[in-house]
Coordinates of C-alpha atoms in Angstrom, one line a residue:
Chain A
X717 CA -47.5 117.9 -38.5
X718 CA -47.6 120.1 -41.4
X719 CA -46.2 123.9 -41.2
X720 CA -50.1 124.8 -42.2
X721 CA -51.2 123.2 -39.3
X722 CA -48.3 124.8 -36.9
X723 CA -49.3 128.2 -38.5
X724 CA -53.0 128.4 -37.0
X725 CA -52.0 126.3 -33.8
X726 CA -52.0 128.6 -31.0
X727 CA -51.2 128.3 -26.9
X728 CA -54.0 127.6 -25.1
X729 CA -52.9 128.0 -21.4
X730 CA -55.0 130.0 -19.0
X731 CA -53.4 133.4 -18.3
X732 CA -51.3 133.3 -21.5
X733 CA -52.3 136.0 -23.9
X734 CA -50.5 135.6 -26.5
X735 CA -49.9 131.9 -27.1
X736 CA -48.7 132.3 -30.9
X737 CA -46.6 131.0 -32.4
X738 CA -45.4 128.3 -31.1
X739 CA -41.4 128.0 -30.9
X740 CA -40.7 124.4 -32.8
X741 CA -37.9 122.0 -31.9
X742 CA -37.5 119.4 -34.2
X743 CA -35.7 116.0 -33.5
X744 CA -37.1 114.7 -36.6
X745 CA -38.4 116.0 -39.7
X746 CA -39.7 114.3 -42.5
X747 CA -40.1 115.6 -46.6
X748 CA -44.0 114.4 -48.3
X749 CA -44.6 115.1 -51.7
X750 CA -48.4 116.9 -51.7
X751 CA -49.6 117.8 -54.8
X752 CA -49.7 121.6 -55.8
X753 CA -52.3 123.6 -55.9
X754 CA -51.8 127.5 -57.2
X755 CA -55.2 128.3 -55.9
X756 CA -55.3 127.0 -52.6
X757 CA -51.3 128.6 -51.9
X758 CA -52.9 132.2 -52.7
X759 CA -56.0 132.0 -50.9
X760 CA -53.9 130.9 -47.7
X761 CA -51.0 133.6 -48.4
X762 CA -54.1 135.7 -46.5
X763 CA -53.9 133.9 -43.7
X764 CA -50.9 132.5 -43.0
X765 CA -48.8 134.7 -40.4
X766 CA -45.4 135.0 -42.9
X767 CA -43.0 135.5 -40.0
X768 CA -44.0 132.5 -38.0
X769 CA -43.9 130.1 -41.2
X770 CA -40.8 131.6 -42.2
X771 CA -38.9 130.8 -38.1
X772 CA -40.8 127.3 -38.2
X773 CA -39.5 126.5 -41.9
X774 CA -35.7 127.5 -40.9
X775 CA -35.8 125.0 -37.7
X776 CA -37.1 122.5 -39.9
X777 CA -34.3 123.1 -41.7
X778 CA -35.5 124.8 -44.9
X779 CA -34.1 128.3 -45.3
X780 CA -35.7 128.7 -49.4
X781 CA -38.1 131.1 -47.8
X782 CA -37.6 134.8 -48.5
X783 CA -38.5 137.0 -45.2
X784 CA -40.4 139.5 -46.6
X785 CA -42.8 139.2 -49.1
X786 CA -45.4 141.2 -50.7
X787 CA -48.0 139.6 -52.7
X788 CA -46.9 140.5 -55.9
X789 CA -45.0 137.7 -55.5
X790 CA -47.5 135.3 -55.6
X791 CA -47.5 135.9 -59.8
X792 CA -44.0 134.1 -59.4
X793 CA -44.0 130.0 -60.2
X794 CA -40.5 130.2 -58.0
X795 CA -42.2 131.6 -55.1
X796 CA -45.5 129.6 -54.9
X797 CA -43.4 126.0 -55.5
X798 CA -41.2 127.1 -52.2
X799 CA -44.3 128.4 -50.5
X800 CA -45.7 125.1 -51.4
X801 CA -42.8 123.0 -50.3
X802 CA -42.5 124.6 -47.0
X803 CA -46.2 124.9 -45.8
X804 CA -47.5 121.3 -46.9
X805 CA -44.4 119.3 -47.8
X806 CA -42.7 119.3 -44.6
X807 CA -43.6 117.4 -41.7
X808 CA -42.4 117.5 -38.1
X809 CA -42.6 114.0 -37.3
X810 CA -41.5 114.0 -33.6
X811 CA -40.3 117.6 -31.6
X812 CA -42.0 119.6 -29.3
X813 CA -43.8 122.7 -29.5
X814 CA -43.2 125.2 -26.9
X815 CA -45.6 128.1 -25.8
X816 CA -43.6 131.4 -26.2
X817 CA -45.0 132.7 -23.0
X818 CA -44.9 130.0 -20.2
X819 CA -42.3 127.6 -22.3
X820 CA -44.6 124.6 -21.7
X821 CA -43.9 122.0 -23.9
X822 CA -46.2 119.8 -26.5
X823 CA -45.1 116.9 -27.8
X824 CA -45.3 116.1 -31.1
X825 CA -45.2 111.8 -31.5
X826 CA -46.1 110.6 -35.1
X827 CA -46.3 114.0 -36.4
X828 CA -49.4 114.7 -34.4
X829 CA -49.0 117.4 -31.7
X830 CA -50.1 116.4 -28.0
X831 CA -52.4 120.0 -27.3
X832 CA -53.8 118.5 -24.2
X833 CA -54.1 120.6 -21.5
X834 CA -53.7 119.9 -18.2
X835 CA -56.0 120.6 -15.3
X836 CA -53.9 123.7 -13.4
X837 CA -53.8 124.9 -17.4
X838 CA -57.4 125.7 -18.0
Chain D
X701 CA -69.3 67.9 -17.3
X702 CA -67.4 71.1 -16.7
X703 CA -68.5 73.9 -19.4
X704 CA -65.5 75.2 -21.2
X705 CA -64.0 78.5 -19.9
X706 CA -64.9 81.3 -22.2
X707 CA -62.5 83.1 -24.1
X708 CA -60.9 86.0 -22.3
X709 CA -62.0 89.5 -23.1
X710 CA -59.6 91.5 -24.6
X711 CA -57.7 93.5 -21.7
X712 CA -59.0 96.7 -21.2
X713 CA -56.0 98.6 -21.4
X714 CA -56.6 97.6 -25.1
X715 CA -60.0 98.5 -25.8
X716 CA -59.6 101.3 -27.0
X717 CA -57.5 100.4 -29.7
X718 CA -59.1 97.5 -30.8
X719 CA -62.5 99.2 -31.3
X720 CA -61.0 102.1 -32.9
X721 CA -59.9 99.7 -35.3
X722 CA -63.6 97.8 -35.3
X723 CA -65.3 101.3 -35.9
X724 CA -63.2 102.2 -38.7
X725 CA -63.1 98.6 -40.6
X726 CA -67.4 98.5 -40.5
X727 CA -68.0 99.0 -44.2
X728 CA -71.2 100.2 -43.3
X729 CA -69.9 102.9 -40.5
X730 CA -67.5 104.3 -43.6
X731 CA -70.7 104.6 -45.7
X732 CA -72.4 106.5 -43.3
X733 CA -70.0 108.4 -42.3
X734 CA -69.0 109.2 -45.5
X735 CA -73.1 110.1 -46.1
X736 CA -73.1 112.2 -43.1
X737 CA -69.9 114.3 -43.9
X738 CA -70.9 114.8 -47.5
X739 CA -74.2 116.5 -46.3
X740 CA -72.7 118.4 -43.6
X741 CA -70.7 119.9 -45.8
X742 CA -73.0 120.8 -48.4
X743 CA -75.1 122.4 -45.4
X744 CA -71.4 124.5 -45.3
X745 CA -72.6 126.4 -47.9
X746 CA -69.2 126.9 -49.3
X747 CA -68.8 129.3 -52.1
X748 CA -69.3 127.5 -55.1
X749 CA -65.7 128.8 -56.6
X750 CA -63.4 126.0 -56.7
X751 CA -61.4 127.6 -54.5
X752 CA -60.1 124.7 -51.9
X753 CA -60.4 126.3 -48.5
X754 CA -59.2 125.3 -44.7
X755 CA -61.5 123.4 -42.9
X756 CA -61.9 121.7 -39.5
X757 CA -63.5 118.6 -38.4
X758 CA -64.2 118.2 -35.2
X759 CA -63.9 115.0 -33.5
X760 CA -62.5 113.8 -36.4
X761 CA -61.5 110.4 -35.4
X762 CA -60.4 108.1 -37.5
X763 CA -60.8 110.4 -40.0
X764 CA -63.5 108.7 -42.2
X765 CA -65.4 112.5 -42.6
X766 CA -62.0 114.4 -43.0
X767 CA -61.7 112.1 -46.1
X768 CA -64.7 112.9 -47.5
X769 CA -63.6 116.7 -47.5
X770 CA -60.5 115.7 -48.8
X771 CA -62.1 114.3 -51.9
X772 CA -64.3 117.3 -52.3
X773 CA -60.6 119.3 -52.4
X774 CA -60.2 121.5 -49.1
X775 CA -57.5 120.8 -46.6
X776 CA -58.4 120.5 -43.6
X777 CA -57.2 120.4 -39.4
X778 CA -58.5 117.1 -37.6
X779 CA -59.0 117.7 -34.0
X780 CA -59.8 114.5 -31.6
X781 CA -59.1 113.5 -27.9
X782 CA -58.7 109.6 -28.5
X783 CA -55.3 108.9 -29.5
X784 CA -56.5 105.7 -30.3
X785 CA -58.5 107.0 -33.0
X786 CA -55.8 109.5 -34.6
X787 CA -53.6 106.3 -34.7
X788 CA -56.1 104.9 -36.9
X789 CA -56.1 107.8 -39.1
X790 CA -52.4 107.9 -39.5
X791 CA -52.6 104.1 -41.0
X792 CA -55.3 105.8 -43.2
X793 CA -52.9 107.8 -44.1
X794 CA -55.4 111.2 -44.3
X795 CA -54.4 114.2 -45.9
X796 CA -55.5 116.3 -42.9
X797 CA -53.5 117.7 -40.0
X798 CA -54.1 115.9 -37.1
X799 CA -54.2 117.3 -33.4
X800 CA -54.5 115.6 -30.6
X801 CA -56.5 118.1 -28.4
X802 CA -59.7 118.6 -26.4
X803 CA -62.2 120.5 -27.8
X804 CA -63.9 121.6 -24.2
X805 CA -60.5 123.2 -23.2
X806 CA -60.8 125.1 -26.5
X807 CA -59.6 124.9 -29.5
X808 CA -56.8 126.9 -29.6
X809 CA -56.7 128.1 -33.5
X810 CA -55.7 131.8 -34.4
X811 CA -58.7 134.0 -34.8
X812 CA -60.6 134.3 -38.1
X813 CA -58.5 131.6 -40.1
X814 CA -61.1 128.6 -40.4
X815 CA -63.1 128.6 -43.4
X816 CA -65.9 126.0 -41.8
X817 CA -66.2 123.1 -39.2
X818 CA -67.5 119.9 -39.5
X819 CA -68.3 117.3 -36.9
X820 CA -69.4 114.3 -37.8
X821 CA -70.8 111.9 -34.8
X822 CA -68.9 113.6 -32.2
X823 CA -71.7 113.6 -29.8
X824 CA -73.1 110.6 -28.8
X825 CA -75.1 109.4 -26.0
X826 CA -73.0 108.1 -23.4
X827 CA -74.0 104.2 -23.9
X828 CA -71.6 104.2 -27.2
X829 CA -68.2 103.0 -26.5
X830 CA -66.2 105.6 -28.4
X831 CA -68.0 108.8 -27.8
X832 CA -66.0 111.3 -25.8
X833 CA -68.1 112.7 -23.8
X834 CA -67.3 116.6 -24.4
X835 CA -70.3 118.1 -23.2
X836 CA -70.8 116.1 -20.0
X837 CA -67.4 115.3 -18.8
X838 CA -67.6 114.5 -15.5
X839 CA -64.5 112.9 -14.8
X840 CA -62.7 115.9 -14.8
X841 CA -64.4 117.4 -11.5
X842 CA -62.7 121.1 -12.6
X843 CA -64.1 120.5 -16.2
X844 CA -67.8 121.4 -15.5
X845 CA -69.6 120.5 -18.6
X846 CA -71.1 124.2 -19.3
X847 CA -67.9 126.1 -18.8
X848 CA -66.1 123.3 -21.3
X849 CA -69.4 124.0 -23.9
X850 CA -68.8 128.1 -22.8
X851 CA -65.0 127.7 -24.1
X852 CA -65.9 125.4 -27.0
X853 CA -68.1 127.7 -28.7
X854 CA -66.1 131.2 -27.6
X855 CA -63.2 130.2 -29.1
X856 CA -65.2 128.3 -32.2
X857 CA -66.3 131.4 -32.5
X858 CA -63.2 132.9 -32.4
X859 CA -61.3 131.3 -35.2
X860 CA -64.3 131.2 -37.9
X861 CA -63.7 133.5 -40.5
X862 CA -66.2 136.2 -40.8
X863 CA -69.7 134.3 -42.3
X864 CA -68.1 130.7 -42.2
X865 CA -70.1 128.0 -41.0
X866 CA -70.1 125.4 -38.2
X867 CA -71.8 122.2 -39.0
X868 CA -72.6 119.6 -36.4
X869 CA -74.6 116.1 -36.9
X870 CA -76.1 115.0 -33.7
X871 CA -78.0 112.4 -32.7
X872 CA -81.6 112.5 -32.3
X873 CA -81.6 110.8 -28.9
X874 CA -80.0 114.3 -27.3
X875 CA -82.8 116.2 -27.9
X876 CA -82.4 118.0 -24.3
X877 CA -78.4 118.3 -25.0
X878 CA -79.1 119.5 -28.3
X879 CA -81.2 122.2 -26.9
X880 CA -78.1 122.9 -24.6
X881 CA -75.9 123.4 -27.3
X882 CA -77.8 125.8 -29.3
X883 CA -78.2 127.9 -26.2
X884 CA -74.5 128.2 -25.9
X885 CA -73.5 128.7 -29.4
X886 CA -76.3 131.6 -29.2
X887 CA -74.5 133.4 -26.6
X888 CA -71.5 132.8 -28.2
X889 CA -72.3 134.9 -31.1
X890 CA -73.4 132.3 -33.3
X891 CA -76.8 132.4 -35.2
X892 CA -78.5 129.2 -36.9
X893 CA -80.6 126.3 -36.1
X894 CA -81.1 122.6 -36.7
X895 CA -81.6 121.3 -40.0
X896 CA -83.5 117.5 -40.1
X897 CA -83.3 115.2 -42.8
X898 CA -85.9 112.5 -43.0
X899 CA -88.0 114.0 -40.2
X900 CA -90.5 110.9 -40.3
X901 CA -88.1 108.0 -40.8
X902 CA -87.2 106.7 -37.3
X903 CA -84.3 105.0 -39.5
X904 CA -82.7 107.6 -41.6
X905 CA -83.6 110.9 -39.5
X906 CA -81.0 112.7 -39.2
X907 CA -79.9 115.9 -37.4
X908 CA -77.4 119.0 -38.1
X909 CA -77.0 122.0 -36.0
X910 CA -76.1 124.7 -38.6
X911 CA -74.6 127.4 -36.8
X912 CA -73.1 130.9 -38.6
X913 CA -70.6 133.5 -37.4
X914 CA -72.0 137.0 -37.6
X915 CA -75.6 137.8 -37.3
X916 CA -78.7 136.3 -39.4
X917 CA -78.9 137.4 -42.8
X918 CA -80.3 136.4 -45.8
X919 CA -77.2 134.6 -46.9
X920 CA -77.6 132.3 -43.9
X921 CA -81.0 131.4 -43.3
X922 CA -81.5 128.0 -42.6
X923 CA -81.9 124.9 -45.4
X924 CA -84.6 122.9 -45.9
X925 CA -84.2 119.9 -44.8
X926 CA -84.2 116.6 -47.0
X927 CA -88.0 114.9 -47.3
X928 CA -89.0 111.7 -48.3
X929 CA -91.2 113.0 -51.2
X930 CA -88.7 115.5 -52.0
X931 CA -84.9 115.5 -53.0
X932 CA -84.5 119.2 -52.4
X933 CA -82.4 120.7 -50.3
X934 CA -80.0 123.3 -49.6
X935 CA -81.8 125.8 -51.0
X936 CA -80.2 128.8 -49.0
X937 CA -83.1 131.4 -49.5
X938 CA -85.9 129.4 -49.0
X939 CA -86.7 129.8 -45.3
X940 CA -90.0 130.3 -45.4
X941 CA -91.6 126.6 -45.4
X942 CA -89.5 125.2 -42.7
X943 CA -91.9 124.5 -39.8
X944 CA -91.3 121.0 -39.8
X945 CA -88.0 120.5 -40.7
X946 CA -85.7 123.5 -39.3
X947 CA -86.3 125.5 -36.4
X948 CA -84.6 128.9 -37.2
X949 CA -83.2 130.6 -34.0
X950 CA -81.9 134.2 -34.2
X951 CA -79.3 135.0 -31.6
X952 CA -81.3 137.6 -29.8
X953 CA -84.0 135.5 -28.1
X954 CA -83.7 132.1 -26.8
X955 CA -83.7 129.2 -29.2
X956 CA -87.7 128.4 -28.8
X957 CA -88.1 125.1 -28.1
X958 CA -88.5 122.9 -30.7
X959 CA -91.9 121.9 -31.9
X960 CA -93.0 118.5 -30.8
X961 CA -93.0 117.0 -34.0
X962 CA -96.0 115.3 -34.8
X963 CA -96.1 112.8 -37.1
X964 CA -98.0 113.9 -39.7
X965 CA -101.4 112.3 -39.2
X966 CA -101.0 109.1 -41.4
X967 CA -102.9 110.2 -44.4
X968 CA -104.5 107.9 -46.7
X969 CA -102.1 108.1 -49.4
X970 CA -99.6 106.7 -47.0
X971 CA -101.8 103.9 -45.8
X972 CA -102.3 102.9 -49.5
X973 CA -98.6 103.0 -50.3
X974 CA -98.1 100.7 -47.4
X975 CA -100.6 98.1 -48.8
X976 CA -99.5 98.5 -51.7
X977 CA -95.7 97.6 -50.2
X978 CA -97.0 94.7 -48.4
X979 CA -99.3 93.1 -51.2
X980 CA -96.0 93.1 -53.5
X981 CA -94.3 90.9 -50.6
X982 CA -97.4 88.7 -51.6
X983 CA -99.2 89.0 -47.8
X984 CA -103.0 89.1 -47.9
X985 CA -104.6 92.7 -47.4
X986 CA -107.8 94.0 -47.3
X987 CA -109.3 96.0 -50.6
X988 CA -108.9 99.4 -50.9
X989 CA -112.1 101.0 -50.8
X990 CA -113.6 104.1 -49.9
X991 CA -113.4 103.3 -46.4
X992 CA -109.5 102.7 -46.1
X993 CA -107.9 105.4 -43.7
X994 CA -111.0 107.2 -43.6
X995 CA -111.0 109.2 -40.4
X996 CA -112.6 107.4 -37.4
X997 CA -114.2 108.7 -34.7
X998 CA -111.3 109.7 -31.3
X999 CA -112.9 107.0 -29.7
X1000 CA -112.5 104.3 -32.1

């Protein structure tokens, strides 16, 4: 699972209100070369939540990214190739992601996360 | 003589996963689905900036359609409730994101981050094998099927970016579920119709509900849909010629119910282009005079 995916994945438990984002613990984590794309990086800047993507890259174990940004720094090559790494390059292969209010856990198995809900959860 | 025993069936604990794998290796499934994603997503009505955005595709499968937007450059989330499927898409190795997730319990995306939706062939009637059955699951007694299609749309709605598009290809046979649909994406907030391709062709008819976030507007008025006689198509302001290809439904009154569509009388110039066919195959047919297709009496 890509950090672009874990950046618009939110908790969907009944009764939770805010489900987002979702804490990550990573057993194992896997680097994929994606090719780079200037275009699509600032058009996502938008709407990518920076805080989240900056928490989820650190427990991947990538700490490149800067903690506050503005988007002046989107002009910067530097920037955009770490932005780049961290939202499509790195994978969360197996883990779990847990919902910040109830703590309920999702497993992640082959890098796809497990969002199923169960019947009490809807 | 004692009949040989016939070969066990696969165990069922394995069906799944072996027609997962017969679905996706069907040349001619990957041709159609490829068809059907490539026209969905014109019918998306994407900017036309080059600008690769974030899509969804819903019930994505095996991911034959999120390929399809691959190619065309966006990235996109895969959403499907068959692990099965998703297992077949990781061998695929597809650029998407895959979630393993069930659409009627919602989606569970952040609000306002999804450029567009696809979903290709996710509802199916309930004869086919691999169809999860979304809008009338009734194994899960506490998952009544209008509260599932209730949270579907809501939170559909919910993470759409302001004027995106949602773009399902349905079946035909649905008609009455189709109907079903559009009422709930109505009250949702959603505003659209149903584009249909082919409208004459029992063979290649095909069906997309078009469905926009944010109230009608000239922007999002409903495509023509794709004609034998004609090739064109998503011509976004043209929405006044529709009546027999889209039904236009605004999100204040109830989506009228679709006009029986009735085969166009066969005219004459049809008639002649069907002799025509069948003398080329080389069968014997009557010669065409001023009496082919003329109109008979009701009684005839």
């Amino acid at each position: 699972m890509r950090l672009l995916t874990h950046n618009m994945l939110s908790s969907n438990i009944k009764g939770v209100t805010n489900g987002f984002p979702l804490r990550i613990e990573a057993e194992k984590v896997v680097e994929k070369t994606v090719d780079f794309n200037a275009d699509f990086l600032k058009n996502m800047f938008a709407k990518v939540e920076w805080n989240a993507l900056v928490e989820a890259s650190k427990t991947m174990g990538y700490f490149e990214l800067p903690d506050n940004v503005e988007s002046s720094m989107l002009e910067s090559d530097e920037f955009l190739q770490k932005f780049h790494h961290a939202l499509l390059e790195l994978h969360l292969e197996e883990g779990a992601l847990i919902c910040p209010e109830t703590g309920r856990k999702f497993p992640v198995s082959k890098g796809i996360p497990n969002m199923l809900l169960h019947e009490d959860e809807v | 003589m004692t009949s040989r025993p016939e070969l066990q069936a696969p165990p069922e604990i394995f069906y799944n996963d072996e027609e997962a794998r017969k679905y996706t290796s069907s040349s001619r499934i990957i041709d159609i689905q490829a068809k059907l994603s490539e026209r969905a997503l014109e019918l998306l009505a994407l900017p036309d900036d080059d600008m690769p955005k974030l899509l969804l595709d819903i019930g994505c499968g095996s991911g034959l359609s999120g390929e399809t937007l691959t190619e065309n450059g966006h990235q996109w989330i895969g959403l499907d409730i068959s692990q099965a499927m998703l297992d077949v898409a990781l061998e695929r190795e597809v650029e998407g994101g895959l979630v393993l997730s069930d659409m009627g319990q919602g989606l569970g995306l952040r609000p306002g981050v999804v450029d567009g939706a696809i979903s290709i062939s996710a509802v199916q009637p309930p004869a086919v094998s691999l169809s999860y059955q979304w809008l009338c699951n009734a194994d899960k007694s506490s998952h009544e099927p209008r509260l599932r299609l209730k949270v579907f749309f809501a939170t559909l709605y919910r993470c759409l970016a302001r004027g995106a598009r949602a773009v399902f290809q349905v079946y035909p046979e649905n008609l009455a579920q189709r109907e079903l649909i559009l009422g709930f994406a109505m009250r949702a907030g959603f505003s659209g119709g149903v584009v249909v391709d082919f409208p004459h062709s029992t063979k290649s008819r095909k069906e997309y509900l078009v469905l926009t976030c944010g109230p009608p507007s000239l922007r999002s008025s409903i495509p023509k849909g794709k004609n034998e006689d004609e090739e064109s198509c998503g011509d976004e302001e043209s929405s006044g010629d529709d009546e027999n290809d889209a039904v236009c439904v605004s999100d204040r009154h109830r989506p009228r119910k679709k006009q029986k569509l009735n085969k166009k009388v066969k005219g004459r110039e049809w008639v002649m282009r069907k002799k025509e066919h069948i003398r080329r195959k080389g069968n014997a047919v009557p010669l065409d005079t001023k009496y082919t297709a003329r109109k008979r009496k009701a009684r005839f």
